[in-house]
Amino acid sequence: MEDLNVFGHIKLAPPDPILGTAEAFKKDTHADKVNLGVGAYRTDEAKPYIFKAVKEAEKRILADPTLNKEYLPMRGLDSFNSLARELLLGKGCAAIAENRVATIQCISGTGSLRVGAEFLKVNVNPPAVYVSSPTWGNHLTIFKKAGCIVREYPYWKPETRGIDIEGMLNTLSSAPIGAVILLHVCAHNPTGVDPTPQQWDQIQNVITQKRLIPYFDSAYQGFASGDLERDAYVVRKFVNEGSQCLVSQSFAKNMGLYGERIGALHIICRNKVTAEHVLSQAEIVVRQMYSNPPLHGALIASVILADPALTQSWKVELKAISERIIQMRVRLLEELIKLKVPGDWTHITSQIGMFSYTGLTSQQCENMINKWHCYMLKNGRISMSGINTKNVAYVARAIKHSVDHSPKL
Ligand SMILES: Cc1ncc(COP(=O)(O)O)c(C=O)c1O
């Protein structure tokens, strides 16, 4: 009998542009290699960081004889859901008091977006989902996977290395009624450029007038500015001004719980009855995908958020982390100026959050990777958390060499 290769027709998948960079970095044995692709915080010693508040929460969880390993309900851990909601929307939020926020614990930000996308497709069937150009690559595929039509709105203006607010508003103005508009709450990935409060007003006006559905992606609350309240500005503004919207919330970056996969989906509804119906439908989505979410990360986050002293110590650490990143922006800019690298590099310090969109061409990025072992995305995005006091001068020299030897096209 012929020996059939049942799976032999399957082709090798192309490496993920972000995770593939991490793999290539790992394989490189060069002493000076730098990981500028990493989407996770690194200390000044280039090491992963575990929050002291997380360690303390884990100690308490281990010592608690009342806890067990039973399944969670489809919606997740109730204490986590309400604390996560309050962290995002703020104490005294009317939508919370009126019980019109449907919250479901999800598998971090990605899982939340996937559940949100599926929920929308099944229950709302929007004419299109608009994402910024550029955006975090997974946004496009997550919504496409759910069967949504994905379109882009302009966001980045290379000439100013800032927002293309006119292009964005024009595209949103011509979007069909009921289209979903995906917005990054803060620390836009990959550009590091957020709208100003005035620009958010303009965006909100178009969304309201054109009856579009805002969908906020909150992956960096507190990580961007070091201030949880400030980083939640736009979500709170929309919700407090009556917006019905969705929010995907992640605790990967701001609690350093990358591997725990802890996040939530919040759907802000017109009234309590609608929120109950919405939650029941979101639970069906979860039931069919993975039944119920994991427990451990939800326990860690809720132990931290339920104890004011622990919350305070977490906030202090979060501030220190975001300050290190801001400091590295300043140091990198200083080095680039010192080396007289052609061009204006002030966007390095005006951008915010984990990433900087350097403006390097793909040819220049290749030079960074191949000649200097500085691993980064080919679209010019670098992770500021990969930069530290020991390698900042080296990275600046790499940028200088890449710019000098591979001029802009
Ligand atoms: C904009 C944005 N959204 C969502 C996520 C999802 O992250 P996670 O699934 O780890 O919570 C990320 C992670 O890098 C991100 O940058």
mmCIF file of N, CA and C in Angstrom, residues 327-407:
data_model
loop_
_atom_site.group_PDB
_atom_site.id
_atom_site.type_symbol
_atom_site.label_atom_id
_atom_site.label_comp_id
_atom_site.label_asym_id
_atom_site.label_seq_id
_atom_site.Cartn_x
_atom_site.Cartn_y
_atom_site.Cartn_z
ATOM 1 N N GLN A 327 13.234 58.090 29.626
ATOM 2 C CA GLN A 327 14.632 58.467 29.773
ATOM 3 C C GLN A 327 15.477 57.947 28.610
ATOM 4 N N MET A 328 15.181 56.729 28.168
ATOM 5 C CA MET A 328 15.939 56.156 27.053
ATOM 6 C C MET A 328 15.668 56.919 25.749
ATOM 7 N N ARG A 329 14.457 57.455 25.624
ATOM 8 C CA ARG A 329 14.157 58.289 24.452
ATOM 9 C C ARG A 329 15.067 59.525 24.449
ATOM 10 N N VAL A 330 15.176 60.130 25.634
ATOM 11 C CA VAL A 330 16.000 61.337 25.759
ATOM 12 C C VAL A 330 17.462 60.999 25.436
ATOM 13 N N ARG A 331 17.932 59.890 25.999
ATOM 14 C CA ARG A 331 19.342 59.506 25.800
ATOM 15 C C ARG A 331 19.632 59.189 24.329
ATOM 16 N N LEU A 332 18.688 58.497 23.675
ATOM 17 C CA LEU A 332 18.909 58.143 22.274
ATOM 18 C C LEU A 332 18.968 59.415 21.418
ATOM 19 N N LEU A 333 18.061 60.331 21.685
ATOM 20 C CA LEU A 333 18.065 61.582 20.924
ATOM 21 C C LEU A 333 19.390 62.325 21.133
ATOM 22 N N GLU A 334 19.845 62.376 22.384
ATOM 23 C CA GLU A 334 21.129 63.054 22.666
ATOM 24 C C GLU A 334 22.267 62.437 21.853
ATOM 25 N N GLU A 335 22.284 61.119 21.814
ATOM 26 C CA GLU A 335 23.365 60.428 21.086
ATOM 27 C C GLU A 335 23.277 60.718 19.589
ATOM 28 N N LEU A 336 22.063 60.733 19.056
ATOM 29 C CA LEU A 336 21.896 60.974 17.617
ATOM 30 C C LEU A 336 22.351 62.398 17.263
ATOM 31 N N ILE A 337 22.042 63.326 18.163
ATOM 32 C CA ILE A 337 22.453 64.718 17.933
ATOM 33 C C ILE A 337 23.980 64.823 18.015
ATOM 34 N N LYS A 338 24.539 64.141 19.036
ATOM 35 C CA LYS A 338 26.003 64.146 19.211
ATOM 36 C C LYS A 338 26.709 63.613 17.959
ATOM 37 N N LEU A 339 26.142 62.595 17.363
ATOM 38 C CA LEU A 339 26.761 61.979 16.181
ATOM 39 C C LEU A 339 26.415 62.727 14.890
ATOM 40 N N LYS A 340 25.590 63.768 15.027
ATOM 41 C CA LYS A 340 25.172 64.573 13.876
ATOM 42 C C LYS A 340 24.530 63.704 12.783
ATOM 43 N N VAL A 341 23.644 62.845 13.198
ATOM 44 C CA VAL A 341 22.926 62.006 12.222
ATOM 45 C C VAL A 341 21.996 62.930 11.420
ATOM 46 N N PRO A 342 22.091 62.892 10.087
ATOM 47 C CA PRO A 342 21.285 63.813 9.296
ATOM 48 C C PRO A 342 19.788 63.669 9.583
ATOM 49 N N GLY A 343 19.082 64.782 9.578
ATOM 50 C CA GLY A 343 17.630 64.755 9.762
ATOM 51 C C GLY A 343 17.211 65.202 11.152
ATOM 52 N N ASP A 344 15.898 65.346 11.310
ATOM 53 C CA ASP A 344 15.329 65.764 12.584
ATOM 54 C C ASP A 344 14.862 64.508 13.323
ATOM 55 N N TRP A 345 15.379 64.295 14.523
ATOM 56 C CA TRP A 345 15.055 63.068 15.268
ATOM 57 C C TRP A 345 14.217 63.353 16.512
ATOM 58 N N THR A 346 13.646 64.557 16.577
ATOM 59 C CA THR A 346 12.928 64.919 17.803
ATOM 60 C C THR A 346 11.668 64.072 18.009
ATOM 61 N N HIS A 347 11.219 63.393 16.949
ATOM 62 C CA HIS A 347 10.057 62.510 17.131
ATOM 63 C C HIS A 347 10.368 61.384 18.126
ATOM 64 N N ILE A 348 11.655 61.080 18.291
ATOM 65 C CA ILE A 348 12.019 60.015 19.252
ATOM 66 C C ILE A 348 11.492 60.376 20.649
ATOM 67 N N THR A 349 11.598 61.647 21.015
ATOM 68 C CA THR A 349 11.127 62.026 22.354
ATOM 69 C C THR A 349 9.667 62.468 22.372
ATOM 70 N N SER A 350 9.120 62.864 21.214
ATOM 71 C CA SER A 350 7.703 63.272 21.273
ATOM 72 C C SER A 350 6.778 62.056 21.183
ATOM 73 N N GLN A 351 7.277 60.956 20.643
ATOM 74 C CA GLN A 351 6.453 59.745 20.606
ATOM 75 C C GLN A 351 6.379 59.147 22.015
ATOM 76 N N ILE A 352 5.363 58.306 22.222
ATOM 77 C CA ILE A 352 5.126 57.825 23.594
ATOM 78 C C ILE A 352 4.919 56.316 23.610
ATOM 79 N N GLY A 353 5.275 55.695 24.730
ATOM 80 C CA GLY A 353 4.982 54.270 24.900
ATOM 81 C C GLY A 353 6.154 53.381 24.566
ATOM 82 N N MET A 354 5.840 52.140 24.324
ATOM 83 C CA MET A 354 6.859 51.112 24.122
ATOM 84 C C MET A 354 7.661 51.334 22.833
ATOM 85 N N PHE A 355 6.994 51.903 21.811
ATOM 86 C CA PHE A 355 7.626 51.891 20.496
ATOM 87 C C PHE A 355 7.965 53.270 19.956
ATOM 88 N N SER A 356 8.952 53.272 19.075
ATOM 89 C CA SER A 356 9.229 54.482 18.315
ATOM 90 C C SER A 356 9.242 54.091 16.843
ATOM 91 N N TYR A 357 8.557 54.894 16.059
ATOM 92 C CA TYR A 357 8.531 54.701 14.611
ATOM 93 C C TYR A 357 9.622 55.611 14.080
ATOM 94 N N THR A 358 10.775 55.020 13.795
ATOM 95 C CA THR A 358 11.961 55.846 13.564
ATOM 96 C C THR A 358 11.923 56.615 12.249
ATOM 97 N N GLY A 359 11.213 56.063 11.261
ATOM 98 C CA GLY A 359 11.261 56.677 9.932
ATOM 99 C C GLY A 359 12.379 56.071 9.091
ATOM 100 N N LEU A 360 13.105 55.082 9.628
ATOM 101 C CA LEU A 360 14.150 54.406 8.836
ATOM 102 C C LEU A 360 13.491 53.611 7.717
ATOM 103 N N THR A 361 14.101 53.627 6.538
ATOM 104 C CA THR A 361 13.548 52.864 5.411
ATOM 105 C C THR A 361 13.832 51.375 5.624
ATOM 106 N N SER A 362 13.188 50.533 4.812
ATOM 107 C CA SER A 362 13.404 49.099 5.016
ATOM 108 C C SER A 362 14.861 48.733 4.722
ATOM 109 N N GLN A 363 15.470 49.458 3.765
ATOM 110 C CA GLN A 363 16.890 49.229 3.445
ATOM 111 C C GLN A 363 17.766 49.583 4.659
ATOM 112 N N GLN A 364 17.436 50.694 5.280
ATOM 113 C CA GLN A 364 18.197 51.116 6.464
ATOM 114 C C GLN A 364 17.982 50.140 7.627
ATOM 115 N N CYS A 365 16.750 49.634 7.737
ATOM 116 C CA CYS A 365 16.468 48.648 8.798
ATOM 117 C C CYS A 365 17.281 47.379 8.563
ATOM 118 N N GLU A 366 17.401 46.998 7.295
ATOM 119 C CA GLU A 366 18.188 45.795 7.001
ATOM 120 C C GLU A 366 19.640 45.987 7.406
ATOM 121 N N ASN A 367 20.136 47.186 7.174
ATOM 122 C CA ASN A 367 21.506 47.493 7.594
ATOM 123 C C ASN A 367 21.643 47.400 9.126
ATOM 124 N N MET A 368 20.623 47.897 9.825
ATOM 125 C CA MET A 368 20.619 47.819 11.299
ATOM 126 C C MET A 368 20.728 46.359 11.749
ATOM 127 N N ILE A 369 19.971 45.504 11.052
ATOM 128 C CA ILE A 369 19.922 44.089 11.458
ATOM 129 C C ILE A 369 21.189 43.357 11.004
ATOM 130 N N ASN A 370 21.508 43.477 9.706
ATOM 131 C CA ASN A 370 22.568 42.646 9.146
ATOM 132 C C ASN A 370 23.966 43.094 9.557
ATOM 133 N N LYS A 371 24.189 44.406 9.601
ATOM 134 C CA LYS A 371 25.547 44.890 9.920
ATOM 135 C C LYS A 371 25.734 45.106 11.420
ATOM 136 N N TRP A 372 24.657 45.515 12.085
ATOM 137 C CA TRP A 372 24.808 45.945 13.478
ATOM 138 C C TRP A 372 24.131 45.015 14.499
ATOM 139 N N HIS A 373 23.451 44.009 14.011
ATOM 140 C CA HIS A 373 22.796 43.030 14.897
ATOM 141 C C HIS A 373 21.764 43.703 15.812
ATOM 142 N N CYS A 374 21.167 44.796 15.308
ATOM 143 C CA CYS A 374 20.089 45.478 16.037
ATOM 144 C C CYS A 374 18.777 44.997 15.427
ATOM 145 N N TYR A 375 18.104 44.075 16.095
ATOM 146 C CA TYR A 375 16.905 43.454 15.523
ATOM 147 C C TYR A 375 15.693 44.351 15.716
ATOM 148 N N MET A 376 15.021 44.641 14.617
ATOM 149 C CA MET A 376 13.881 45.564 14.644
ATOM 150 C C MET A 376 12.938 45.197 13.503
ATOM 151 N N LEU A 377 11.767 45.819 13.467
ATOM 152 C CA LEU A 377 10.846 45.543 12.369
ATOM 153 C C LEU A 377 11.279 46.321 11.129
ATOM 154 N N LYS A 378 10.972 45.757 9.970
ATOM 155 C CA LYS A 378 11.419 46.395 8.720
ATOM 156 C C LYS A 378 10.627 47.665 8.400
ATOM 157 N N ASN A 379 9.545 47.901 9.158
ATOM 158 C CA ASN A 379 8.797 49.150 8.943
ATOM 159 C C ASN A 379 9.406 50.313 9.735
ATOM 160 N N GLY A 380 10.519 50.069 10.397
ATOM 161 C CA GLY A 380 11.205 51.147 11.122
ATOM 162 C C GLY A 380 10.847 51.217 12.593
ATOM 163 N N ARG A 381 10.003 50.300 13.062
ATOM 164 C CA ARG A 381 9.595 50.342 14.466
ATOM 165 C C ARG A 381 10.683 49.755 15.365
ATOM 166 N N ILE A 382 11.043 50.504 16.396
ATOM 167 C CA ILE A 382 11.948 49.936 17.403
ATOM 168 C C ILE A 382 11.251 49.945 18.760
ATOM 169 N N SER A 383 11.593 48.949 19.568
ATOM 170 C CA SER A 383 11.050 48.918 20.920
ATOM 171 C C SER A 383 12.019 49.664 21.820
ATOM 172 N N MET A 384 11.504 50.712 22.468
ATOM 173 C CA MET A 384 12.376 51.504 23.343
ATOM 174 C C MET A 384 12.813 50.687 24.550
ATOM 175 N N SER A 385 12.047 49.652 24.896
ATOM 176 C CA SER A 385 12.431 48.896 26.088
ATOM 177 C C SER A 385 13.660 48.033 25.835
ATOM 178 N N GLY A 386 14.037 47.865 24.560
ATOM 179 C CA GLY A 386 15.266 47.132 24.252
ATOM 180 C C GLY A 386 16.513 48.001 24.410
ATOM 181 N N ILE A 387 16.300 49.304 24.637
ATOM 182 C CA ILE A 387 17.437 50.227 24.759
ATOM 183 C C ILE A 387 17.741 50.456 26.243
ATOM 184 N N ASN A 388 19.031 50.483 26.569
ATOM 185 C CA ASN A 388 19.424 50.722 27.964
ATOM 186 C C ASN A 388 20.704 51.551 28.003
ATOM 187 N N THR A 389 21.133 51.895 29.209
ATOM 188 C CA THR A 389 22.286 52.801 29.317
ATOM 189 C C THR A 389 23.549 52.191 28.705
ATOM 190 N N LYS A 390 23.581 50.840 28.636
ATOM 191 C CA LYS A 390 24.789 50.197 28.097
ATOM 192 C C LYS A 390 24.814 50.164 26.577
ATOM 193 N N ASN A 391 23.639 50.107 25.934
ATOM 194 C CA ASN A 391 23.664 49.946 24.469
ATOM 195 C C ASN A 391 23.181 51.173 23.695
ATOM 196 N N VAL A 392 22.779 52.232 24.402
ATOM 197 C CA VAL A 392 22.171 53.361 23.689
ATOM 198 C C VAL A 392 23.155 54.008 22.693
ATOM 199 N N ALA A 393 24.420 54.122 23.069
ATOM 200 C CA ALA A 393 25.398 54.743 22.170
ATOM 201 C C ALA A 393 25.625 53.850 20.956
ATOM 202 N N TYR A 394 25.648 52.549 21.184
ATOM 203 C CA TYR A 394 25.831 51.586 20.088
ATOM 204 C C TYR A 394 24.663 51.660 19.097
ATOM 205 N N VAL A 395 23.439 51.721 19.639
ATOM 206 C CA VAL A 395 22.251 51.807 18.764
ATOM 207 C C VAL A 395 22.304 53.100 17.946
ATOM 208 N N ALA A 396 22.726 54.191 18.576
ATOM 209 C CA ALA A 396 22.821 55.466 17.857
ATOM 210 C C ALA A 396 23.854 55.366 16.729
ATOM 211 N N ARG A 397 24.978 54.692 17.013
ATOM 212 C CA ARG A 397 26.006 54.523 15.961
ATOM 213 C C ARG A 397 25.456 53.680 14.816
ATOM 214 N N ALA A 398 24.661 52.671 15.172
ATOM 215 C CA ALA A 398 24.044 51.813 14.145
ATOM 216 C C ALA A 398 23.103 52.647 13.267
ATOM 217 N N ILE A 399 22.330 53.516 13.903
ATOM 218 C CA ILE A 399 21.401 54.360 13.136
ATOM 219 C C ILE A 399 22.196 55.303 12.230
ATOM 220 N N LYS A 400 23.244 55.881 12.779
ATOM 221 C CA LYS A 400 24.060 56.807 11.964
ATOM 222 C C LYS A 400 24.608 56.082 10.734
ATOM 223 N N HIS A 401 25.188 54.923 10.958
ATOM 224 C CA HIS A 401 25.777 54.167 9.846
ATOM 225 C C HIS A 401 24.700 53.809 8.822
ATOM 226 N N SER A 402 23.524 53.405 9.309
ATOM 227 C CA SER A 402 22.445 52.990 8.399
ATOM 228 C C SER A 402 21.965 54.174 7.565
ATOM 229 N N VAL A 403 21.880 55.334 8.191
ATOM 230 C CA VAL A 403 21.424 56.529 7.461
ATOM 231 C C VAL A 403 22.499 56.977 6.478
ATOM 232 N N ASP A 404 23.754 56.990 6.918
ATOM 233 C CA ASP A 404 24.844 57.455 6.049
ATOM 234 C C ASP A 404 25.061 56.539 4.849
ATOM 235 N N HIS A 405 24.940 55.249 5.067
ATOM 236 C CA HIS A 405 25.282 54.305 4.002
ATOM 237 C C HIS A 405 24.101 53.824 3.189
ATOM 238 N N SER A 406 22.916 54.241 3.583
ATOM 239 C CA SER A 406 21.764 53.806 2.820
ATOM 240 C C SER A 406 20.773 54.959 2.834
ATOM 241 N N PRO A 407 21.098 55.997 2.031
ATOM 242 C CA PRO A 407 20.278 57.208 2.086
ATOM 243 C C PRO A 407 18.833 56.944 1.757
#
